[in-house]
Amino acid sequence: MLWEVGADHDRCLPPSLIDLANRVLDDLHDSAKLQRHSWRLRLWFPAGSPTCDLSQFDIDPESAWVSLAAGLLLRVDRIAPRTAVWASGAWDAKVGGITRIGSVDRKLDLAQAWPTGVETVFLPSGNDVEIRTWTAKHDRSTDFVQTLDGREANPEIALRPYLARLGAP
């Protein structure tokens, strides 16, 4: 997926992902970076790749909030993210803060097995127990999994460690 200047999100995206993209824009509405343009999320495929329509998929994308928000902030600054740095986390707009997610074991197993290699995975600090259990079981250093502070009410500040690892100044 790719954020770009435009009015409407790609209609090939699942409706739940379009809703999440709109919430990301709402949650980041105070960012001075975003004030200059309207942004839209679209599917992106390398040149020559077949395209597809995912609009009929019924998914729960809540844990993609962190990745979508960071991707948008990087895109505004024209920074290409480092693909070996992953994240998963939801945002609680009512109280602010990155919240616990499910399927931590599956997400970390996938990151560990990813063919091109993953250096770091950022997860909510609220998942500390699952993270400690997984790193001990897999004999991984704590450098592989970093946490994002779930108590920080400002999304840009909450994302700062992840954004820095992705290549933001």
PDB file of C-alpha atoms in Angstrom:
ATOM      1  CA  MET A   1       0.000   0.000   0.000  1.00  0.00           C
ATOM      2  CA  LEU A   2       1.031   3.559  -0.589  1.00  0.00           C
ATOM      3  CA  TRP A   3      -0.083   6.935   0.714  1.00  0.00           C
ATOM      4  CA  GLU A   4      -0.385   9.614  -1.955  1.00  0.00           C
ATOM      5  CA  VAL A   5      -1.880  13.046  -2.408  1.00  0.00           C
ATOM      6  CA  GLY A   6      -5.489  12.678  -3.471  1.00  0.00           C
ATOM      7  CA  ALA A   7      -9.085  12.770  -2.380  1.00  0.00           C
ATOM      8  CA  ASP A   8     -10.476   9.235  -2.236  1.00  0.00           C
ATOM      9  CA  HIS A   9      -8.942   6.034  -0.947  1.00  0.00           C
ATOM     10  CA  ASP A  10      -8.498   3.203  -3.424  1.00  0.00           C
ATOM     11  CA  ARG A  11     -11.817   1.372  -3.828  1.00  0.00           C
ATOM     12  CA  CYS A  12      -9.897  -1.886  -4.245  1.00  0.00           C
ATOM     13  CA  LEU A  13      -9.092  -1.802  -0.506  1.00  0.00           C
ATOM     14  CA  PRO A  14     -11.285  -3.616   2.014  1.00  0.00           C
ATOM     15  CA  PRO A  15     -13.832  -1.220   3.574  1.00  0.00           C
ATOM     16  CA  SER A  16     -12.437  -1.878   7.067  1.00  0.00           C
ATOM     17  CA  LEU A  17      -8.972  -0.789   5.871  1.00  0.00           C
ATOM     18  CA  ILE A  18     -10.438   2.364   4.318  1.00  0.00           C
ATOM     19  CA  ASP A  19     -12.090   3.091   7.679  1.00  0.00           C
ATOM     20  CA  LEU A  20      -8.743   2.605   9.428  1.00  0.00           C
ATOM     21  CA  ALA A  21      -6.998   4.903   6.917  1.00  0.00           C
ATOM     22  CA  ASN A  22      -9.588   7.588   7.678  1.00  0.00           C
ATOM     23  CA  ARG A  23      -8.995   7.135  11.416  1.00  0.00           C
ATOM     24  CA  VAL A  24      -5.240   7.473  10.884  1.00  0.00           C
ATOM     25  CA  LEU A  25      -5.867  10.771   9.097  1.00  0.00           C
ATOM     26  CA  ASP A  26      -8.189  11.896  11.920  1.00  0.00           C
ATOM     27  CA  ASP A  27      -5.719  10.847  14.618  1.00  0.00           C
ATOM     28  CA  LEU A  28      -2.899  12.740  12.903  1.00  0.00           C
ATOM     29  CA  HIS A  29      -5.009  15.779  12.012  1.00  0.00           C
ATOM     30  CA  ASP A  30      -2.946  18.041  14.295  1.00  0.00           C
ATOM     31  CA  SER A  31       0.273  17.207  12.472  1.00  0.00           C
ATOM     32  CA  ALA A  32       1.591  20.304  10.735  1.00  0.00           C
ATOM     33  CA  LYS A  33       3.065  17.992   8.114  1.00  0.00           C
ATOM     34  CA  LEU A  34      -0.354  16.835   6.925  1.00  0.00           C
ATOM     35  CA  GLN A  35      -1.988  20.243   6.624  1.00  0.00           C
ATOM     36  CA  ARG A  36      -0.759  20.954   3.095  1.00  0.00           C
ATOM     37  CA  HIS A  37      -2.574  18.160   1.249  1.00  0.00           C
ATOM     38  CA  SER A  38      -5.360  15.622   1.303  1.00  0.00           C
ATOM     39  CA  TRP A  39      -4.003  12.091   1.507  1.00  0.00           C
ATOM     40  CA  ARG A  40      -5.336   8.799   0.239  1.00  0.00           C
ATOM     41  CA  LEU A  41      -4.295   5.189   0.647  1.00  0.00           C
ATOM     42  CA  ARG A  42      -4.023   2.967  -2.407  1.00  0.00           C
ATOM     43  CA  LEU A  43      -2.816  -0.456  -3.381  1.00  0.00           C
ATOM     44  CA  TRP A  44       0.615  -0.397  -4.939  1.00  0.00           C
ATOM     45  CA  PHE A  45       2.131  -3.007  -7.210  1.00  0.00           C
ATOM     46  CA  PRO A  46       5.532  -2.971  -8.916  1.00  0.00           C
ATOM     47  CA  ALA A  47       5.377  -2.153 -12.611  1.00  0.00           C
ATOM     48  CA  GLY A  48       4.209  -5.127 -14.622  1.00  0.00           C
ATOM     49  CA  SER A  49       2.621  -6.880 -11.645  1.00  0.00           C
ATOM     50  CA  PRO A  50      -1.004  -7.925 -11.830  1.00  0.00           C
ATOM     51  CA  THR A  51      -3.429  -5.782  -9.876  1.00  0.00           C
ATOM     52  CA  CYS A  52      -6.220  -7.121  -7.720  1.00  0.00           C
ATOM     53  CA  ASP A  53      -9.374  -6.054  -5.966  1.00  0.00           C
ATOM     54  CA  LEU A  54      -9.342  -6.688  -2.217  1.00  0.00           C
ATOM     55  CA  SER A  55     -12.550  -4.801  -1.507  1.00  0.00           C
ATOM     56  CA  GLN A  56     -14.506  -7.981  -0.744  1.00  0.00           C
ATOM     57  CA  PHE A  57     -12.103  -9.160   1.958  1.00  0.00           C
ATOM     58  CA  ASP A  58     -13.454  -9.023   5.505  1.00  0.00           C
ATOM     59  CA  ILE A  59     -10.460  -8.208   7.693  1.00  0.00           C
ATOM     60  CA  ASP A  60      -9.763  -6.655  11.086  1.00  0.00           C
ATOM     61  CA  PRO A  61      -6.951  -4.198  10.329  1.00  0.00           C
ATOM     62  CA  GLU A  62      -6.767  -2.466  13.742  1.00  0.00           C
ATOM     63  CA  SER A  63      -3.198  -3.592  14.451  1.00  0.00           C
ATOM     64  CA  ALA A  64      -2.077  -1.934  11.196  1.00  0.00           C
ATOM     65  CA  TRP A  65      -2.640   1.552  12.658  1.00  0.00           C
ATOM     66  CA  VAL A  66       1.007   1.984  13.703  1.00  0.00           C
ATOM     67  CA  SER A  67       2.364   0.974  10.287  1.00  0.00           C
ATOM     68  CA  LEU A  68      -0.142   3.096   8.375  1.00  0.00           C
ATOM     69  CA  ALA A  69       0.434   6.166  10.550  1.00  0.00           C
ATOM     70  CA  ALA A  70       4.220   5.882  10.348  1.00  0.00           C
ATOM     71  CA  GLY A  71       4.032   5.241   6.604  1.00  0.00           C
ATOM     72  CA  LEU A  72       2.005   8.411   6.119  1.00  0.00           C
ATOM     73  CA  LEU A  73       4.399  10.527   8.195  1.00  0.00           C
ATOM     74  CA  LEU A  74       7.361   9.173   6.233  1.00  0.00           C
ATOM     75  CA  ARG A  75       5.594   9.697   2.895  1.00  0.00           C
ATOM     76  CA  VAL A  76       4.922  13.358   3.703  1.00  0.00           C
ATOM     77  CA  ASP A  77       8.685  13.798   4.152  1.00  0.00           C
ATOM     78  CA  ARG A  78       9.407  11.678   1.048  1.00  0.00           C
ATOM     79  CA  ILE A  79      11.315   9.085   3.065  1.00  0.00           C
ATOM     80  CA  ALA A  80      11.238   5.465   1.919  1.00  0.00           C
ATOM     81  CA  PRO A  81      10.862   3.199   4.955  1.00  0.00           C
ATOM     82  CA  ARG A  82      13.354   0.460   5.744  1.00  0.00           C
ATOM     83  CA  THR A  83      11.629  -2.809   4.874  1.00  0.00           C
ATOM     84  CA  ALA A  84      13.501  -4.761   7.563  1.00  0.00           C
ATOM     85  CA  VAL A  85      11.719  -2.824  10.311  1.00  0.00           C
ATOM     86  CA  TRP A  86       8.154  -3.919  11.112  1.00  0.00           C
ATOM     87  CA  ALA A  87       5.490  -2.807  13.542  1.00  0.00           C
ATOM     88  CA  SER A  88       2.040  -3.735  14.719  1.00  0.00           C
ATOM     89  CA  GLY A  89      -0.197  -1.769  17.037  1.00  0.00           C
ATOM     90  CA  ALA A  90      -3.596  -0.162  17.359  1.00  0.00           C
ATOM     91  CA  TRP A  91      -4.423   3.375  18.523  1.00  0.00           C
ATOM     92  CA  ASP A  92      -6.976   4.271  21.171  1.00  0.00           C
ATOM     93  CA  ALA A  93      -8.289   7.647  20.027  1.00  0.00           C
ATOM     94  CA  LYS A  94     -10.465   8.105  23.125  1.00  0.00           C
ATOM     95  CA  VAL A  95      -7.611   8.185  25.612  1.00  0.00           C
ATOM     96  CA  GLY A  96      -4.641   8.274  23.253  1.00  0.00           C
ATOM     97  CA  GLY A  97      -1.982   5.656  23.209  1.00  0.00           C
ATOM     98  CA  ILE A  98      -0.854   2.587  21.346  1.00  0.00           C
ATOM     99  CA  THR A  99      -2.860  -0.357  22.640  1.00  0.00           C
ATOM    100  CA  ARG A 100      -2.385  -4.096  23.041  1.00  0.00           C
ATOM    101  CA  ILE A 101      -2.853  -6.325  20.026  1.00  0.00           C
ATOM    102  CA  GLY A 102      -3.559  -9.991  19.482  1.00  0.00           C
ATOM    103  CA  SER A 103      -1.620 -12.729  17.695  1.00  0.00           C
ATOM    104  CA  VAL A 104       1.767 -11.515  18.937  1.00  0.00           C
ATOM    105  CA  ASP A 105       3.312 -14.997  18.627  1.00  0.00           C
ATOM    106  CA  ARG A 106       2.167 -15.370  15.012  1.00  0.00           C
ATOM    107  CA  LYS A 107       3.419 -11.913  14.067  1.00  0.00           C
ATOM    108  CA  LEU A 108       6.837 -12.496  15.629  1.00  0.00           C
ATOM    109  CA  ASP A 109       7.089 -15.997  14.109  1.00  0.00           C
ATOM    110  CA  LEU A 110       6.398 -14.504  10.672  1.00  0.00           C
ATOM    111  CA  ALA A 111       8.980 -11.758  11.192  1.00  0.00           C
ATOM    112  CA  GLN A 112      11.598 -14.279  12.302  1.00  0.00           C
ATOM    113  CA  ALA A 113      10.934 -16.489   9.261  1.00  0.00           C
ATOM    114  CA  TRP A 114      10.672 -13.671   6.686  1.00  0.00           C
ATOM    115  CA  PRO A 115      12.980 -14.579   3.764  1.00  0.00           C
ATOM    116  CA  THR A 116      14.566 -11.145   3.329  1.00  0.00           C
ATOM    117  CA  GLY A 117      15.149 -10.722   7.051  1.00  0.00           C
ATOM    118  CA  VAL A 118      13.574  -8.502   9.686  1.00  0.00           C
ATOM    119  CA  GLU A 119      15.894  -6.605  12.020  1.00  0.00           C
ATOM    120  CA  THR A 120      13.369  -5.149  14.444  1.00  0.00           C
ATOM    121  CA  VAL A 121       9.676  -5.461  15.246  1.00  0.00           C
ATOM    122  CA  PHE A 122       7.920  -2.719  17.219  1.00  0.00           C
ATOM    123  CA  LEU A 123       4.938  -3.766  19.341  1.00  0.00           C
ATOM    124  CA  PRO A 124       2.832  -2.054  22.024  1.00  0.00           C
ATOM    125  CA  SER A 125       4.332  -1.962  25.511  1.00  0.00           C
ATOM    126  CA  GLY A 126       1.049  -3.457  26.715  1.00  0.00           C
ATOM    127  CA  ASN A 127       2.147  -6.733  25.114  1.00  0.00           C
ATOM    128  CA  ASP A 128       5.268  -7.008  27.324  1.00  0.00           C
ATOM    129  CA  VAL A 129       4.305 -10.398  28.768  1.00  0.00           C
ATOM    130  CA  GLU A 130       3.806 -11.973  25.320  1.00  0.00           C
ATOM    131  CA  ILE A 131       7.007 -10.356  24.056  1.00  0.00           C
ATOM    132  CA  ARG A 132       9.110 -11.628  26.989  1.00  0.00           C
ATOM    133  CA  THR A 133       7.622 -15.118  26.647  1.00  0.00           C
ATOM    134  CA  TRP A 134       8.293 -15.227  22.904  1.00  0.00           C
ATOM    135  CA  THR A 135      11.872 -13.873  23.109  1.00  0.00           C
ATOM    136  CA  ALA A 136      12.746 -16.364  25.871  1.00  0.00           C
ATOM    137  CA  LYS A 137      11.213 -19.281  23.969  1.00  0.00           C
ATOM    138  CA  HIS A 138      13.045 -18.380  20.763  1.00  0.00           C
ATOM    139  CA  ASP A 139      16.292 -17.287  22.433  1.00  0.00           C
ATOM    140  CA  ARG A 140      16.102 -13.885  20.738  1.00  0.00           C
ATOM    141  CA  SER A 141      17.632 -10.722  22.083  1.00  0.00           C
ATOM    142  CA  THR A 142      15.388  -7.914  23.162  1.00  0.00           C
ATOM    143  CA  ASP A 143      16.826  -5.869  20.264  1.00  0.00           C
ATOM    144  CA  PHE A 144      14.670  -7.901  17.868  1.00  0.00           C
ATOM    145  CA  VAL A 145      11.473  -6.680  19.544  1.00  0.00           C
ATOM    146  CA  GLN A 146      11.133  -3.074  20.683  1.00  0.00           C
ATOM    147  CA  THR A 147       8.102  -1.583  22.420  1.00  0.00           C
ATOM    148  CA  LEU A 148       6.121   1.574  21.777  1.00  0.00           C
ATOM    149  CA  ASP A 149       4.875   3.468  24.829  1.00  0.00           C
ATOM    150  CA  GLY A 150       1.174   2.898  25.301  1.00  0.00           C
ATOM    151  CA  ARG A 151       0.850   5.851  27.684  1.00  0.00           C
ATOM    152  CA  GLU A 152       1.835   8.554  25.191  1.00  0.00           C
ATOM    153  CA  ALA A 153      -1.239  10.491  24.029  1.00  0.00           C
ATOM    154  CA  ASN A 154       0.459  12.259  21.100  1.00  0.00           C
ATOM    155  CA  PRO A 155       0.663   9.836  18.161  1.00  0.00           C
ATOM    156  CA  GLU A 156       3.737  11.428  16.589  1.00  0.00           C
ATOM    157  CA  ILE A 157       5.646  11.206  19.865  1.00  0.00           C
ATOM    158  CA  ALA A 158       4.412   7.644  20.472  1.00  0.00           C
ATOM    159  CA  LEU A 159       5.703   6.635  17.029  1.00  0.00           C
ATOM    160  CA  ARG A 160       9.067   8.414  17.347  1.00  0.00           C
ATOM    161  CA  PRO A 161      11.247   5.315  18.123  1.00  0.00           C
ATOM    162  CA  TYR A 162       9.698   3.396  15.209  1.00  0.00           C
ATOM    163  CA  LEU A 163       9.986   6.364  12.859  1.00  0.00           C
ATOM    164  CA  ALA A 164      13.654   6.825  13.789  1.00  0.00           C
ATOM    165  CA  ARG A 165      14.416   3.166  13.040  1.00  0.00           C
ATOM    166  CA  LEU A 166      12.573   3.506   9.716  1.00  0.00           C
ATOM    167  CA  GLY A 167      14.887   6.345   8.722  1.00  0.00           C
ATOM    168  CA  ALA A 168      13.075   9.537   9.782  1.00  0.00           C
ATOM    169  CA  PRO A 169      15.270  12.360  11.061  1.00  0.00           C
TER     170      PRO A 169
END
